CSV table of C-alpha atoms in Angstrom, one decimal:
chain,number,residue,atom,x,y,z
A,1,UNK,CA,146.7,101.3,89.2
A,2,UNK,CA,146.3,98.3,87.6
A,3,UNK,CA,142.8,97.6,85.8
A,4,UNK,CA,141.5,94.0,84.8
A,5,UNK,CA,139.3,93.7,81.8
A,6,UNK,CA,137.3,90.4,81.2
A,7,UNK,CA,138.1,88.7,78.2
A,8,UNK,CA,135.6,89.7,75.7
A,9,UNK,CA,133.1,87.0,74.7
A,10,UNK,CA,132.4,86.6,71.0
A,11,UNK,CA,128.8,86.7,70.3
A,12,UNK,CA,126.5,83.7,69.5
A,13,UNK,CA,126.1,82.7,65.9
A,14,UNK,CA,122.3,83.7,64.9
A,15,UNK,CA,120.3,80.4,64.5
A,16,UNK,CA,120.4,79.2,60.7
A,17,UNK,CA,116.6,79.5,59.9
A,18,UNK,CA,116.6,77.2,57.0
A,19,UNK,CA,114.4,73.6,57.1
A,20,UNK,CA,116.5,70.9,58.5
A,21,UNK,CA,114.7,67.7,56.7
A,22,UNK,CA,116.0,64.2,57.1
A,23,UNK,CA,115.1,62.2,54.4
A,24,UNK,CA,114.8,57.7,55.4
A,25,UNK,CA,115.3,55.5,52.7
A,26,UNK,CA,117.7,58.3,51.1
A,27,UNK,CA,119.6,55.6,49.0
A,28,UNK,CA,116.6,54.6,47.1
A,29,UNK,CA,115.6,55.7,43.8
A,30,UNK,CA,113.0,58.0,44.6
A,31,UNK,CA,114.9,59.1,47.8
A,32,UNK,CA,117.5,59.8,46.0
A,33,UNK,CA,115.7,62.6,44.2
A,34,UNK,CA,114.4,64.0,47.3
A,35,UNK,CA,117.7,64.5,48.6
A,36,UNK,CA,118.3,66.4,45.8
A,37,UNK,CA,115.4,68.4,45.8
A,38,UNK,CA,115.7,69.6,49.4
A,39,UNK,CA,119.3,70.4,48.7
A,40,UNK,CA,118.0,72.8,45.1
A,41,UNK,CA,115.4,74.4,47.7
A,42,UNK,CA,118.4,75.4,49.9
A,43,UNK,CA,117.5,73.1,52.6
A,44,UNK,CA,119.8,71.1,55.3
A,45,UNK,CA,119.3,67.8,54.5
A,46,UNK,CA,120.3,64.5,56.6
A,47,UNK,CA,120.4,61.3,54.3
A,48,UNK,CA,120.0,58.2,56.6
A,49,UNK,CA,121.5,54.9,54.1
A,50,UNK,CA,122.6,52.0,55.1
A,51,UNK,CA,126.0,52.1,53.3
A,52,UNK,CA,127.3,55.8,53.7
A,53,UNK,CA,130.6,54.6,51.5
A,54,UNK,CA,128.4,54.0,48.8
A,55,UNK,CA,127.0,57.0,48.8
A,56,UNK,CA,128.3,59.6,45.6
A,57,UNK,CA,126.4,62.8,46.6
A,58,UNK,CA,128.3,65.4,48.7
A,59,UNK,CA,127.2,68.9,49.4
A,60,UNK,CA,128.0,71.4,52.8
A,61,UNK,CA,124.0,71.5,54.0
A,62,UNK,CA,124.2,67.6,53.1
A,63,UNK,CA,125.1,65.2,56.3
A,64,UNK,CA,124.9,61.4,56.0
A,65,UNK,CA,124.5,59.1,58.5
A,66,UNK,CA,124.4,55.0,58.5
A,67,UNK,CA,121.0,53.5,60.0
A,68,UNK,CA,119.5,50.5,60.0
A,69,UNK,CA,115.5,50.9,59.8
A,70,UNK,CA,115.3,47.6,61.6
A,71,UNK,CA,117.2,48.4,64.5
A,72,UNK,CA,115.9,50.8,66.5
A,73,UNK,CA,119.4,51.9,68.4
A,74,UNK,CA,120.6,53.3,65.2
A,75,UNK,CA,118.0,55.8,64.7
A,76,UNK,CA,118.5,57.2,68.6
A,77,UNK,CA,120.1,60.7,68.5
A,78,UNK,CA,120.0,61.1,64.8
A,79,UNK,CA,116.5,63.3,64.3
A,80,UNK,CA,117.2,65.7,67.4
A,81,UNK,CA,116.9,68.9,65.5
A,82,UNK,CA,115.1,68.1,62.5
A,83,UNK,CA,112.1,70.5,61.5
A,84,UNK,CA,110.2,67.6,59.3
A,85,UNK,CA,110.7,64.0,58.0
A,86,UNK,CA,110.6,62.1,54.5
A,87,UNK,CA,109.8,58.5,54.8
A,88,UNK,CA,110.3,56.7,51.7
A,89,UNK,CA,111.2,52.9,53.0
A,90,UNK,CA,110.4,50.1,50.6
A,91,UNK,CA,108.8,47.0,51.8
A,92,UNK,CA,112.6,46.0,52.0
A,93,UNK,CA,114.7,48.5,54.1
A,94,UNK,CA,118.3,47.7,53.4
A,95,UNK,CA,119.9,46.2,56.3
A,96,UNK,CA,123.6,47.0,57.3
A,97,UNK,CA,124.9,44.4,56.8
A,98,UNK,CA,123.9,42.2,53.2
A,99,UNK,CA,123.1,39.0,55.0
A,100,UNK,CA,119.2,37.9,54.0
A,101,UNK,CA,117.3,36.4,57.1
A,102,UNK,CA,113.3,35.5,57.1
A,103,UNK,CA,112.6,38.3,58.7
A,104,UNK,CA,114.5,40.7,56.7
A,105,UNK,CA,112.6,38.5,53.2
A,106,UNK,CA,109.5,39.6,54.4
A,107,UNK,CA,108.1,43.0,53.8
A,108,UNK,CA,109.1,45.2,56.8
A,109,UNK,CA,108.1,48.7,55.8
A,110,UNK,CA,105.2,48.4,58.6
A,111,UNK,CA,108.5,47.6,61.0
A,112,UNK,CA,110.6,50.3,60.1
A,113,UNK,CA,108.0,53.1,60.5
A,114,UNK,CA,107.2,52.2,63.5
A,115,UNK,CA,110.8,52.6,64.4
A,116,UNK,CA,110.7,55.9,62.5
A,117,UNK,CA,107.3,57.0,64.3
A,118,UNK,CA,109.4,56.2,67.8
A,119,UNK,CA,112.8,57.9,67.0
A,120,UNK,CA,110.5,61.0,66.0
A,121,UNK,CA,108.5,61.2,69.2
A,122,UNK,CA,111.5,60.4,71.4
A,123,UNK,CA,113.2,63.4,69.3
A,124,UNK,CA,110.6,66.0,69.3
A,125,UNK,CA,110.1,65.9,65.5
A,126,UNK,CA,106.3,65.9,64.5
A,127,UNK,CA,106.1,66.6,60.8
A,128,UNK,CA,106.6,63.2,58.9
A,129,UNK,CA,105.5,63.0,55.2
A,130,UNK,CA,104.9,59.2,54.0
A,131,UNK,CA,105.7,58.1,50.8
A,132,UNK,CA,102.8,55.0,50.5
A,133,UNK,CA,100.6,53.6,47.8
A,134,UNK,CA,97.7,53.5,46.0
A,135,UNK,CA,95.8,50.7,46.9
A,136,UNK,CA,95.7,51.0,50.5
A,137,UNK,CA,92.8,51.9,52.5
A,138,UNK,CA,89.6,53.5,50.8
A,139,UNK,CA,91.9,53.8,47.4
A,140,UNK,CA,91.4,50.0,46.9
A,141,UNK,CA,88.0,51.1,45.3
A,142,UNK,CA,89.2,53.7,43.5
A,143,UNK,CA,91.7,52.1,41.2
A,144,UNK,CA,90.7,52.1,37.8
A,145,UNK,CA,89.7,48.3,36.0
A,146,UNK,CA,89.5,46.6,39.5
A,147,UNK,CA,93.5,47.9,40.1
A,148,UNK,CA,93.6,48.0,43.5
A,149,UNK,CA,91.9,44.7,44.4
A,150,UNK,CA,94.0,43.3,41.9
A,151,UNK,CA,97.5,44.6,43.5
A,152,UNK,CA,95.9,43.1,46.7
A,153,UNK,CA,95.7,39.4,45.1
A,154,UNK,CA,99.0,39.9,43.3
A,155,UNK,CA,101.1,41.3,46.6
A,156,UNK,CA,99.4,40.0,49.1
A,157,UNK,CA,101.8,40.3,51.3
A,158,UNK,CA,103.3,43.7,50.4
A,159,UNK,CA,99.9,45.3,50.3
A,160,UNK,CA,99.2,43.6,53.9
A,161,UNK,CA,102.4,45.6,54.8
A,162,UNK,CA,101.7,49.0,53.3
A,163,UNK,CA,98.4,48.9,55.2
A,164,UNK,CA,99.7,48.2,58.6
A,165,UNK,CA,102.2,50.9,57.7
A,166,UNK,CA,99.5,53.5,56.8
A,167,UNK,CA,97.6,52.5,59.8
A,168,UNK,CA,100.9,53.5,61.9
A,169,UNK,CA,101.1,57.0,60.7
A,170,UNK,CA,97.4,57.7,60.8
A,171,UNK,CA,97.6,56.4,63.8
A,172,UNK,CA,100.0,58.6,65.9
A,173,UNK,CA,100.7,61.6,67.5
A,174,UNK,CA,102.8,63.2,64.3
A,175,UNK,CA,101.7,66.1,61.9
A,176,UNK,CA,101.5,63.6,59.2
A,177,UNK,CA,100.6,64.0,55.7
A,178,UNK,CA,100.6,60.1,53.6
A,179,UNK,CA,100.7,60.2,49.8
A,180,UNK,CA,99.7,57.4,47.6
A,181,UNK,CA,101.4,56.9,44.4
A,182,UNK,CA,100.3,54.9,41.5
A,183,UNK,CA,103.1,53.1,39.6
A,184,UNK,CA,106.5,55.2,40.0
A,185,UNK,CA,108.3,55.0,36.9
A,186,UNK,CA,111.9,56.4,35.8
A,187,UNK,CA,110.4,58.7,33.4
A,188,UNK,CA,111.7,62.6,33.2
A,189,UNK,CA,110.6,64.9,35.2
A,190,UNK,CA,107.7,67.4,34.1
A,191,UNK,CA,104.4,65.4,34.5
A,192,UNK,CA,101.0,67.1,35.4
A,193,UNK,CA,100.5,65.4,38.9
A,194,UNK,CA,97.3,65.0,39.9
A,195,UNK,CA,96.8,65.1,44.2
A,196,UNK,CA,93.8,65.3,45.9
A,197,UNK,CA,92.0,63.0,48.4
A,198,UNK,CA,90.0,60.0,47.1
A,199,UNK,CA,91.3,60.7,43.5
A,200,UNK,CA,90.7,57.9,40.8
A,201,UNK,CA,94.1,56.3,39.7
A,202,UNK,CA,95.3,54.1,36.9
A,203,UNK,CA,98.4,52.7,35.9
A,204,UNK,CA,99.8,55.7,34.7
A,205,UNK,CA,103.7,56.3,35.8
A,206,UNK,CA,104.2,58.9,38.3
A,207,UNK,CA,108.1,60.1,37.9
A,208,UNK,CA,109.9,59.2,40.9
A,209,UNK,CA,111.5,63.0,40.8
A,210,UNK,CA,108.0,64.6,40.7
A,211,UNK,CA,107.0,62.5,43.3
A,212,UNK,CA,110.5,63.6,45.4
A,213,UNK,CA,109.6,67.2,44.7
A,214,UNK,CA,106.1,66.8,46.0
A,215,UNK,CA,106.7,65.6,48.8
A,216,UNK,CA,109.9,67.9,49.8
A,217,UNK,CA,107.2,70.9,49.1
A,218,UNK,CA,104.7,69.2,51.3
A,219,UNK,CA,107.5,69.0,54.0
A,220,UNK,CA,106.8,73.2,55.1
A,221,UNK,CA,103.4,72.8,54.3
A,222,UNK,CA,100.8,73.0,57.2
A,223,UNK,CA,97.7,72.5,55.0
A,224,UNK,CA,98.2,69.1,53.9
A,225,UNK,CA,99.1,68.2,57.5
A,226,UNK,CA,96.3,64.8,58.7
A,227,UNK,CA,95.8,64.4,54.9
A,228,UNK,CA,96.2,60.9,52.7
A,229,UNK,CA,96.4,62.1,49.4
A,230,UNK,CA,96.2,60.1,46.2
A,231,UNK,CA,99.0,61.0,43.3
A,232,UNK,CA,98.1,60.0,39.8
């Protein structure tokens, strides 16, 4: 008598329960801290950068992806499977090619963020933590000694772009949190951050490392969804 045994199928690996976070603007001064902070907490991280060849950090839980935030097609398929996105886009996103153009020279954070919001919606990712800026929206009047109005006078194009960027996020269907940090600095970590809605703010420097740590924590914090928080 002949017996036939079906081959044993190995069990499927259990899904990894750790959060998977995409850091957009990862090559920037604050973005690099955000990547390190997220990895230190045991998260799986995707760093979106313009030039991966210039990226130095390697880690088993880190994927580095080449993306141009001003080209929507470069974001397609990148954000699927992520639990949250940290957006740390500067007012002039770094292009894949370094040739400047009139479009590249103007503040483009709002345009880049429009593409990010669309890519998140397409990928089914809802959680977004945005690094905005103090001096936007109702925080203009909260600036000490008229600092909010002074910023709009000194940097009209940049501040107008930041206004559009925040409006895009707040008007989206995403589960967003907006942070409005005051002046960012390269000071060592350990500052006593004041975080809240409608806070008074001034010219005190906020260590980039501390802001990055706050953004990473908020990525998994549902209590902050739909809130605009000043960091001073």
